[in-house]
JSON list of C-alpha atoms in Angstrom, two decimals:
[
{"chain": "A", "resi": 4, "resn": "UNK", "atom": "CA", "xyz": [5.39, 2.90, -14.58]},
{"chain": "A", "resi": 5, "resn": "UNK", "atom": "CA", "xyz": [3.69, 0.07, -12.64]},
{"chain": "A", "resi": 6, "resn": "UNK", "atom": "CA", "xyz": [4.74, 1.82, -9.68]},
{"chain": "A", "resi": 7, "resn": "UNK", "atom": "CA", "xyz": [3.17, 4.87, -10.29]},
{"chain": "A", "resi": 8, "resn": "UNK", "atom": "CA", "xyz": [-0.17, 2.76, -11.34]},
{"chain": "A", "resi": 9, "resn": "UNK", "atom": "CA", "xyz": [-0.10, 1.14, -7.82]},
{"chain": "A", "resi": 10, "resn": "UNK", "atom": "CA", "xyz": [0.38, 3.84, -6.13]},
{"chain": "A", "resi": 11, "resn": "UNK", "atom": "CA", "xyz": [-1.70, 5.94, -7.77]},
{"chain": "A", "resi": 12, "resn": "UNK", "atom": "CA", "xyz": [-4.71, 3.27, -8.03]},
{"chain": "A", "resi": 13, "resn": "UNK", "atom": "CA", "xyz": [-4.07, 3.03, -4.65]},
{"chain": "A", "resi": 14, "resn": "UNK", "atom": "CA", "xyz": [-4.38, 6.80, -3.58]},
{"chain": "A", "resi": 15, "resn": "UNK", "atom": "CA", "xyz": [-7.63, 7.06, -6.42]},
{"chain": "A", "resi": 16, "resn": "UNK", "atom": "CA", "xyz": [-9.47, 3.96, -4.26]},
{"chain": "A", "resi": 17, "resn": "UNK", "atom": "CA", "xyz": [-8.40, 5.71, -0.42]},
{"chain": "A", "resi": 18, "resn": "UNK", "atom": "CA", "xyz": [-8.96, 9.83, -1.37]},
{"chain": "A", "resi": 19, "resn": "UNK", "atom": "CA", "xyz": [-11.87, 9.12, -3.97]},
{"chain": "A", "resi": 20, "resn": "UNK", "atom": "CA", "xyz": [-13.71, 5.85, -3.88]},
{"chain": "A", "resi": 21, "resn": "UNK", "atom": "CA", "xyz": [-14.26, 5.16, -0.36]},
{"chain": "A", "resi": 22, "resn": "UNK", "atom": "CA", "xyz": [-16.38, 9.06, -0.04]},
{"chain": "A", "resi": 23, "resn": "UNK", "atom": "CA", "xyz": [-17.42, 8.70, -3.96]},
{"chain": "A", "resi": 24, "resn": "UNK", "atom": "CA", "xyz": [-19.10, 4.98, -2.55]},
{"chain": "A", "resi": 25, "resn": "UNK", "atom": "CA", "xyz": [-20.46, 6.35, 0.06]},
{"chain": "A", "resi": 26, "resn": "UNK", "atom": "CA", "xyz": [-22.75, 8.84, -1.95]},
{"chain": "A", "resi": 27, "resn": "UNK", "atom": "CA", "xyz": [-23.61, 7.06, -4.42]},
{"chain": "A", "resi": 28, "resn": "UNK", "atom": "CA", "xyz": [-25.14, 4.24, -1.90]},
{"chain": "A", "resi": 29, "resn": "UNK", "atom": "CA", "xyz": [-26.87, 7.27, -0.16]},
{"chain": "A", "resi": 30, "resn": "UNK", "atom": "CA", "xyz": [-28.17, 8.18, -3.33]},
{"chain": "A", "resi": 31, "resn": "UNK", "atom": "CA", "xyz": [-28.82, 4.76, -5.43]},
{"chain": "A", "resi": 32, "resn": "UNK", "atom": "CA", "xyz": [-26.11, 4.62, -8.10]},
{"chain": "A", "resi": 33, "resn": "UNK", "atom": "CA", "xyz": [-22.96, 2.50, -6.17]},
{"chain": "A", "resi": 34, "resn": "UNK", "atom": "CA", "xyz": [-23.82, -0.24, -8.66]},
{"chain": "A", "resi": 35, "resn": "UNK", "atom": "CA", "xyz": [-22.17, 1.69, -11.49]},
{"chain": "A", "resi": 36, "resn": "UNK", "atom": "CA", "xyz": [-18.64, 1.94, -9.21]},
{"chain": "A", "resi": 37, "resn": "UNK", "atom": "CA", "xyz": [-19.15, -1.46, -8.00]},
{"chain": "A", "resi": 38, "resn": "UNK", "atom": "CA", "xyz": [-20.03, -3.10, -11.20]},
{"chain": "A", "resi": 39, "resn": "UNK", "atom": "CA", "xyz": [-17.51, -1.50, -13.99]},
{"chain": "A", "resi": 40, "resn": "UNK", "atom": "CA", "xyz": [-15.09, 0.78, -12.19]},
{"chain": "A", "resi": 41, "resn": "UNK", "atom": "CA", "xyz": [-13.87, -0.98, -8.97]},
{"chain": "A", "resi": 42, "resn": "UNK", "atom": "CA", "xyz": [-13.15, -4.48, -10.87]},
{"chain": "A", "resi": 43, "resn": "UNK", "atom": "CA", "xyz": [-11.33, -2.74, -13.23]},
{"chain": "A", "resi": 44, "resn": "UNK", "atom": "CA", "xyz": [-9.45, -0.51, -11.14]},
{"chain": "A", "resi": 45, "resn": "UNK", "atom": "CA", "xyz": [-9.00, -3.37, -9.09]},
{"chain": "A", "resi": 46, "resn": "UNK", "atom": "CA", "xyz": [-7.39, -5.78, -11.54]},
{"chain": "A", "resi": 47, "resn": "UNK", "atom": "CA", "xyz": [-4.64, -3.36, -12.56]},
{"chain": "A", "resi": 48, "resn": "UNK", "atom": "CA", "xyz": [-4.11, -2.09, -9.19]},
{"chain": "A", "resi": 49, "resn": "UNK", "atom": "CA", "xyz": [-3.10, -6.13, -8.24]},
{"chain": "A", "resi": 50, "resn": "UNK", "atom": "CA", "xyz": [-0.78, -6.95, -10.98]},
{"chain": "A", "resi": 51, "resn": "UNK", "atom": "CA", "xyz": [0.44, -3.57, -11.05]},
{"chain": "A", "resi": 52, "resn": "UNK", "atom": "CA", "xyz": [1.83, -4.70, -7.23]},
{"chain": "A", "resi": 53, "resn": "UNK", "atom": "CA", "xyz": [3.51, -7.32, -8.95]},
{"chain": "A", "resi": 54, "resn": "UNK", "atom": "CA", "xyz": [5.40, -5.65, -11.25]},
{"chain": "A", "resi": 55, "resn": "UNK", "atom": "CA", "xyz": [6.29, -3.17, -9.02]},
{"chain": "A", "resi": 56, "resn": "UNK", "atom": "CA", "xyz": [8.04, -5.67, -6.54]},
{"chain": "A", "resi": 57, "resn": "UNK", "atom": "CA", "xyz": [9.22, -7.25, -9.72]},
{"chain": "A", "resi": 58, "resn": "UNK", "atom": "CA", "xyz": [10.87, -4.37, -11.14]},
{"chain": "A", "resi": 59, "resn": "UNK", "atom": "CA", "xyz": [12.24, -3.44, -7.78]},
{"chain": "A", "resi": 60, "resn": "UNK", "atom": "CA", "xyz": [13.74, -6.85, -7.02]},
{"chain": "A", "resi": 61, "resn": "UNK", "atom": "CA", "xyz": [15.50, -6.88, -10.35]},
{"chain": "A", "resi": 62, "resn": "UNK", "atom": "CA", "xyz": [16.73, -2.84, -10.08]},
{"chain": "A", "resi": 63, "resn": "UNK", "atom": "CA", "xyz": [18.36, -4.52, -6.82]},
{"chain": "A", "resi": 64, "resn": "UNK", "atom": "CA", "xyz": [19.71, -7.65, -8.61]},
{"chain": "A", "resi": 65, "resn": "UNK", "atom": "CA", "xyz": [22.84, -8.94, -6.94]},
{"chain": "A", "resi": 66, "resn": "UNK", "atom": "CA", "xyz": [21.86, -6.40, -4.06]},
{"chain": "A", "resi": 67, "resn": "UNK", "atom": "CA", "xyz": [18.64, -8.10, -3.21]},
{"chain": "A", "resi": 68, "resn": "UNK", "atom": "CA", "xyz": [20.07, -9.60, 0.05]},
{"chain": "A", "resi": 69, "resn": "UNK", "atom": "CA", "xyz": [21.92, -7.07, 0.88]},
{"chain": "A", "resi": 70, "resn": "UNK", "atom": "CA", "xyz": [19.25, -5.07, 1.24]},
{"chain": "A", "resi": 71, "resn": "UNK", "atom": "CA", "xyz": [16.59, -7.22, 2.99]},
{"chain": "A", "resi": 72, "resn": "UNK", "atom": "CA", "xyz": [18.94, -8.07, 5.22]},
{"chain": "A", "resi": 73, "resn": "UNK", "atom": "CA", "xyz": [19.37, -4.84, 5.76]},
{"chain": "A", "resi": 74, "resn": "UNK", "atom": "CA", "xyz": [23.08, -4.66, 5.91]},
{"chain": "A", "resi": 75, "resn": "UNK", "atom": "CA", "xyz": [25.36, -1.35, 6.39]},
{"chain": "A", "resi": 76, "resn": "UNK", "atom": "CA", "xyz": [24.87, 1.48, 3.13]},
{"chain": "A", "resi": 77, "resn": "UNK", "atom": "CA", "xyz": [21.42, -1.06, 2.07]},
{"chain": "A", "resi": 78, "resn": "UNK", "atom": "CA", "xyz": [19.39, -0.11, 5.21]},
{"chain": "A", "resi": 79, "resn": "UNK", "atom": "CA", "xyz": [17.76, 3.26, 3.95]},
{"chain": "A", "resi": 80, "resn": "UNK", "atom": "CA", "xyz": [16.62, 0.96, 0.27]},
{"chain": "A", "resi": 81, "resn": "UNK", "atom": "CA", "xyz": [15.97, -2.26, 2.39]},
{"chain": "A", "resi": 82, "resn": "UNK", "atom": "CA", "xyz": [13.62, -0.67, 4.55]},
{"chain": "A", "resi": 83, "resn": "UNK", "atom": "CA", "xyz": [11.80, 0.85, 1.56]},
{"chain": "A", "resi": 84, "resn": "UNK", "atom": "CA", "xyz": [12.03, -2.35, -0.16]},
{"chain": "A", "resi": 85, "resn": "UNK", "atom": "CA", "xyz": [10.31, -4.12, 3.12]},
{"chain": "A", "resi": 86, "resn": "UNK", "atom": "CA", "xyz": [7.51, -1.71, 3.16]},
{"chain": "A", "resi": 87, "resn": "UNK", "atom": "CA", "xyz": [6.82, -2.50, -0.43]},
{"chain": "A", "resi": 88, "resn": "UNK", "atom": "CA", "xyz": [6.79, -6.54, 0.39]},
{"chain": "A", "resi": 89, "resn": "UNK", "atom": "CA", "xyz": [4.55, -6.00, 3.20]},
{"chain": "A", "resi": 90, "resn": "UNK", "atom": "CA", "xyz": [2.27, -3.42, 0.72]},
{"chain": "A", "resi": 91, "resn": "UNK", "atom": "CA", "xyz": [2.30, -6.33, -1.88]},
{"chain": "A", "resi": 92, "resn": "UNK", "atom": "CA", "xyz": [1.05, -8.46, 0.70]},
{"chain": "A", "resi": 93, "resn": "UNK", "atom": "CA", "xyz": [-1.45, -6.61, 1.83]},
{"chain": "A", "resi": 94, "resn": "UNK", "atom": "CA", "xyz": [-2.83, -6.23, -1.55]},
{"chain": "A", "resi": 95, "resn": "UNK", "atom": "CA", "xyz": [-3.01, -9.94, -2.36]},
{"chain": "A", "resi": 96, "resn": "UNK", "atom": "CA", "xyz": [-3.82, -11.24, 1.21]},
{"chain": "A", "resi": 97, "resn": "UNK", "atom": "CA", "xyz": [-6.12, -9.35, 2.77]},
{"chain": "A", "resi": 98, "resn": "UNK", "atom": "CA", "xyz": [-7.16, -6.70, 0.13]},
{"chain": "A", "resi": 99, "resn": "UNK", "atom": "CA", "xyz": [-8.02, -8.50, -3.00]},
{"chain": "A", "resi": 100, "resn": "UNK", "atom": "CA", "xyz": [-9.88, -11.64, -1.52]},
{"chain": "A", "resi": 101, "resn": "UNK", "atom": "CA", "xyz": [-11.98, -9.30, 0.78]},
{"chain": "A", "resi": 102, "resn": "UNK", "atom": "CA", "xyz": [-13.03, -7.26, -2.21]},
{"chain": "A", "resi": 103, "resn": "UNK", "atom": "CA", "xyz": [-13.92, -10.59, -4.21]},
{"chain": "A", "resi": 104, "resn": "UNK", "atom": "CA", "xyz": [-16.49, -10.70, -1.64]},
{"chain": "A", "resi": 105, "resn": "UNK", "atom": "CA", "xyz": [-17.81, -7.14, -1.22]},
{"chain": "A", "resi": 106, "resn": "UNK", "atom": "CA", "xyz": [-18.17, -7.16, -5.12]},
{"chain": "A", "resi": 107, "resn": "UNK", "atom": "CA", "xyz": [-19.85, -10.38, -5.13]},
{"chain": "A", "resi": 108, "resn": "UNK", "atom": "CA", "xyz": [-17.62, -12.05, -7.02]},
{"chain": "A", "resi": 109, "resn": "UNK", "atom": "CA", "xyz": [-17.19, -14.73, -4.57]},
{"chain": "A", "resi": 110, "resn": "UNK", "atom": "CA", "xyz": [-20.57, -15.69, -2.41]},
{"chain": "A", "resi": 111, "resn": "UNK", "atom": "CA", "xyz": [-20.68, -14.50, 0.81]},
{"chain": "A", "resi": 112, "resn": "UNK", "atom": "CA", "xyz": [-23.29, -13.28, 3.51]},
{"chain": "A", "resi": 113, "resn": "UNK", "atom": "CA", "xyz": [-24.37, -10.02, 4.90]},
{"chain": "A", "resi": 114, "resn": "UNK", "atom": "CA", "xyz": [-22.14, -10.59, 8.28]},
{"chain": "A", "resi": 115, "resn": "UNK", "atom": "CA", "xyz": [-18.80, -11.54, 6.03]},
{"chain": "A", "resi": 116, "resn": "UNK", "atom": "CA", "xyz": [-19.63, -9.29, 3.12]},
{"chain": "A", "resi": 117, "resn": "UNK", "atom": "CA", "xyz": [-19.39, -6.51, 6.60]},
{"chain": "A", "resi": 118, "resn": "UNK", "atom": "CA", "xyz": [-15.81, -7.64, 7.80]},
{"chain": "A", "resi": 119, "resn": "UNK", "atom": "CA", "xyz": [-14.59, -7.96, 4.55]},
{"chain": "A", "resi": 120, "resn": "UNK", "atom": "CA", "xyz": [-15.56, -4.43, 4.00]},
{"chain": "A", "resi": 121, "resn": "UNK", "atom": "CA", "xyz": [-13.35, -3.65, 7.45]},
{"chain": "A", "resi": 122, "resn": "UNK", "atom": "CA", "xyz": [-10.89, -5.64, 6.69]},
{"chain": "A", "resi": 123, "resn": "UNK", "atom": "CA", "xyz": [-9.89, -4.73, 2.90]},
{"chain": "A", "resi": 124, "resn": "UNK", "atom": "CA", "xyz": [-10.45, -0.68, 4.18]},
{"chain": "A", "resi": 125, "resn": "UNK", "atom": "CA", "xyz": [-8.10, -1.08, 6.99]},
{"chain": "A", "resi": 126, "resn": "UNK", "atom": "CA", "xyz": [-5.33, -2.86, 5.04]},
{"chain": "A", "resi": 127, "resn": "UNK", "atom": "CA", "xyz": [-6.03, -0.42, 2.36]},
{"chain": "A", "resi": 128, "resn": "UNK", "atom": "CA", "xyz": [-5.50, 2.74, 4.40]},
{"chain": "A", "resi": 129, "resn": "UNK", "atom": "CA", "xyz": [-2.37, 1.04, 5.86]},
{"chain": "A", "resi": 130, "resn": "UNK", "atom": "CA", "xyz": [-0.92, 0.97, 2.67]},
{"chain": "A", "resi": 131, "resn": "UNK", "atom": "CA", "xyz": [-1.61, 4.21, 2.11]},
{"chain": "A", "resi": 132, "resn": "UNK", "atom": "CA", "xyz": [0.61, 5.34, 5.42]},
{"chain": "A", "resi": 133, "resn": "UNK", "atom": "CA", "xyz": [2.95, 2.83, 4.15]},
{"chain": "A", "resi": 134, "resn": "UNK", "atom": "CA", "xyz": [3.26, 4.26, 0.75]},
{"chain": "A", "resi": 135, "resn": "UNK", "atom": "CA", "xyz": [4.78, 7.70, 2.43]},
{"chain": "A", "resi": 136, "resn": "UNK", "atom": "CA", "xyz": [7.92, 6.53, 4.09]},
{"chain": "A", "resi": 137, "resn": "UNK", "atom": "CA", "xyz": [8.07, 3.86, 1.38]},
{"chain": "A", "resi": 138, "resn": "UNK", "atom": "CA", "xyz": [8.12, 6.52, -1.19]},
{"chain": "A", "resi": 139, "resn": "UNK", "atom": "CA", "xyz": [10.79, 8.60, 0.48]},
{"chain": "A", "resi": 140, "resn": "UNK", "atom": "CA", "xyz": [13.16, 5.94, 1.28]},
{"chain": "A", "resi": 141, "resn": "UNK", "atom": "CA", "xyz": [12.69, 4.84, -2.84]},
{"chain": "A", "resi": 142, "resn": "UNK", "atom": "CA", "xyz": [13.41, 8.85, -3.40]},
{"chain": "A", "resi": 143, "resn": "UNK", "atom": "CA", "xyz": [16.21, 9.39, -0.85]},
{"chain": "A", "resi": 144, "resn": "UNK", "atom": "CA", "xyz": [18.37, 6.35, -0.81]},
{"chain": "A", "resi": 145, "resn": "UNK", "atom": "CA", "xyz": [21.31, 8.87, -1.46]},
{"chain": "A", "resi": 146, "resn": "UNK", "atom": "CA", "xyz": [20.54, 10.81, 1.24]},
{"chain": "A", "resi": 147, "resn": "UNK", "atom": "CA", "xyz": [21.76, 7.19, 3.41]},
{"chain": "A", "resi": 148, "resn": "UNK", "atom": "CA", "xyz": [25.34, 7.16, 1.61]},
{"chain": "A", "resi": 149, "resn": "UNK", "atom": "CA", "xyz": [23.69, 4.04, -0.21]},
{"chain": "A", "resi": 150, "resn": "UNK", "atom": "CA", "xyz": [23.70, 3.10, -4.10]},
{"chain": "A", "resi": 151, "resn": "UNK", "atom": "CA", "xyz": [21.04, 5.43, -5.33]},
{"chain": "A", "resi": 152, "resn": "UNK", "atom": "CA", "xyz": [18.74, 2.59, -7.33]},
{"chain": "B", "resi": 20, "resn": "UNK", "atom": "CA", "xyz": [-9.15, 6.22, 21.28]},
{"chain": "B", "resi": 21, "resn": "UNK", "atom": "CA", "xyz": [-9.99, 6.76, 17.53]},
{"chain": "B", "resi": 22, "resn": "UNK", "atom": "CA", "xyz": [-8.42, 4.33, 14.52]},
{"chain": "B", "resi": 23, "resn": "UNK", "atom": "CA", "xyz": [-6.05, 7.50, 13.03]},
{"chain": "B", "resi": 24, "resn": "UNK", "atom": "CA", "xyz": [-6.75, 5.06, 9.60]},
{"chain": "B", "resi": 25, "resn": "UNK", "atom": "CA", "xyz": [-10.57, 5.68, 9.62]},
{"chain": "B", "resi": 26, "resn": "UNK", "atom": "CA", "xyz": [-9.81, 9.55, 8.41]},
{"chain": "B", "resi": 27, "resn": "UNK", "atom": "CA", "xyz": [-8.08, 10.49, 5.32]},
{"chain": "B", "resi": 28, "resn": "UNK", "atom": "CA", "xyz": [-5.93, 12.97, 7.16]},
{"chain": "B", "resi": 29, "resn": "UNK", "atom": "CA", "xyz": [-5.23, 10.33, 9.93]},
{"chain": "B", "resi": 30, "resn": "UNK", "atom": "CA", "xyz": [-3.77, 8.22, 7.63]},
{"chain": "B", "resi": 31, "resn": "UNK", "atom": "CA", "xyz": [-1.40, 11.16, 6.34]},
{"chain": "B", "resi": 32, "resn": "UNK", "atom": "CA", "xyz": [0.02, 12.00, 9.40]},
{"chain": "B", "resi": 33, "resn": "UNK", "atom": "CA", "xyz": [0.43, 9.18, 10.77]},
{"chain": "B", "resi": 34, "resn": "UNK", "atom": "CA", "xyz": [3.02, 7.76, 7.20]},
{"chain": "B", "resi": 35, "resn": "UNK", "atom": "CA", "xyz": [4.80, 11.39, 7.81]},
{"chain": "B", "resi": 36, "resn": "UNK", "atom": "CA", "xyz": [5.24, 10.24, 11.58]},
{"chain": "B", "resi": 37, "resn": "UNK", "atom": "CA", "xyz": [6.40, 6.82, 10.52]},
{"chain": "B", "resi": 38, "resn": "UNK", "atom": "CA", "xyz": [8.29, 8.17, 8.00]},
{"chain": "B", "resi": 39, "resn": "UNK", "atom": "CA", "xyz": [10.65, 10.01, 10.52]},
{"chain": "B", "resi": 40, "resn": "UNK", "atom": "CA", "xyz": [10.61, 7.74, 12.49]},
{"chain": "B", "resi": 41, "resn": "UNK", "atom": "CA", "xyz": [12.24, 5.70, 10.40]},
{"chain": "B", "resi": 42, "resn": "UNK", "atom": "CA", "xyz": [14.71, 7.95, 8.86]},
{"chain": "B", "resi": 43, "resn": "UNK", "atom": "CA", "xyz": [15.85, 8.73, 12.58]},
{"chain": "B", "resi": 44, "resn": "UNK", "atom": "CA", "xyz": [16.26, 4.86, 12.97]},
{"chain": "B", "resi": 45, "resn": "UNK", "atom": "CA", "xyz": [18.08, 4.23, 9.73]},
{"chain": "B", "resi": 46, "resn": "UNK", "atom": "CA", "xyz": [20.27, 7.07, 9.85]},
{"chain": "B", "resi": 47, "resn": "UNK", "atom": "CA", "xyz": [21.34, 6.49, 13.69]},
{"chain": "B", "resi": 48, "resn": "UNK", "atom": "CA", "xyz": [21.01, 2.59, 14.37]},
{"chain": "B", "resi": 49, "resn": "UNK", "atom": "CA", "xyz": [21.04, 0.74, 10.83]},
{"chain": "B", "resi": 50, "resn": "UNK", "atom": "CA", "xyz": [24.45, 1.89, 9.61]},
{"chain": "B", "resi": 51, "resn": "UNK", "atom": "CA", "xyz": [22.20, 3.65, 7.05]}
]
């Protein structure tokens, strides 16, 4: 379930926020996304990363090593599970602090309030590419003569 | 040369790419 609220957060903020934010500045009304969509949206899209790796750690249990290390019949799951770290990272390193300041929930200037704005996109839509082979390694582990988790 | 990431379909193509890419990998060289 949290998966499918990450993901899916995360497909809502790259195929309809971006354009939907980009009208409504045109046209006056961002405050309304900015103000009581995005921060909400935002908060369960975070923790929702967190259970997801969470969940996904403990599905792997005593395999956990196995498959980060990537070892023979875990490589097809331990690739997906890598994409998913690296996803979680993105969310919580470059992501969520860059949107503190675009939202103005942290201060910042015009200049860093910009790269911010670059920043938290670009990790954003790499996600989303990441989500696609992450999501069919997840679904197809079986396909690598692998534990199906 | 464009960011693929700045367009929605960009983005798209360039996961499916990565995707086999990656099955191609894990199937041949990982030992899947």
């Amino acid at each position: 379930m949290a998966g499918v609220m990450w993901i899916g957060l995360l497909y809502y903020f790259n195929f309809v926020q971006v354009a939907a934010m980009k009208n409504a500045s045109a046209d006056g009304t961002a405050a309304g996304i900015s103000k009581h969509v995005a921060p909400r949206a935002l908060l369960f899209f975070r923790w929702a990363a967190v259970v997801t790796f969470l969940a996904g750690a403990a599905m792997l249990g005593s395999h956990f090593v196995d498959a980060f290390a990537l070892r023979p019949g875990y490589a097809g799951i331990g690739v997906g599970a890598w994409l998913g770290t690296i996803m979680l990272f993105n969310v919580w390193v470059l992501i969520w602090p860059n949107q503190k300041k675009i939202l103005g929930i942290v201060a910042a200037t015009d200049a860093e309030k910009a790269s911010a704005r670059r920043i938290a996109f670009l990790a954003s839509r790499t996600n989303t590419m990441l989500s696609i082979p992450m999501l069919f390694l997840m679904g197809a582990s079986g396909m690598f003569h692998t534990a199906v988790f | 040369m464009k960011n693929p990431l700045d367009s929605l379909w960009g983005t798209v193509i360039s996961g499916l790419i990565l995707t086999v890419v990656l099955y191609v990998l894990i199937k041949n060289f990982l030992g899947s």
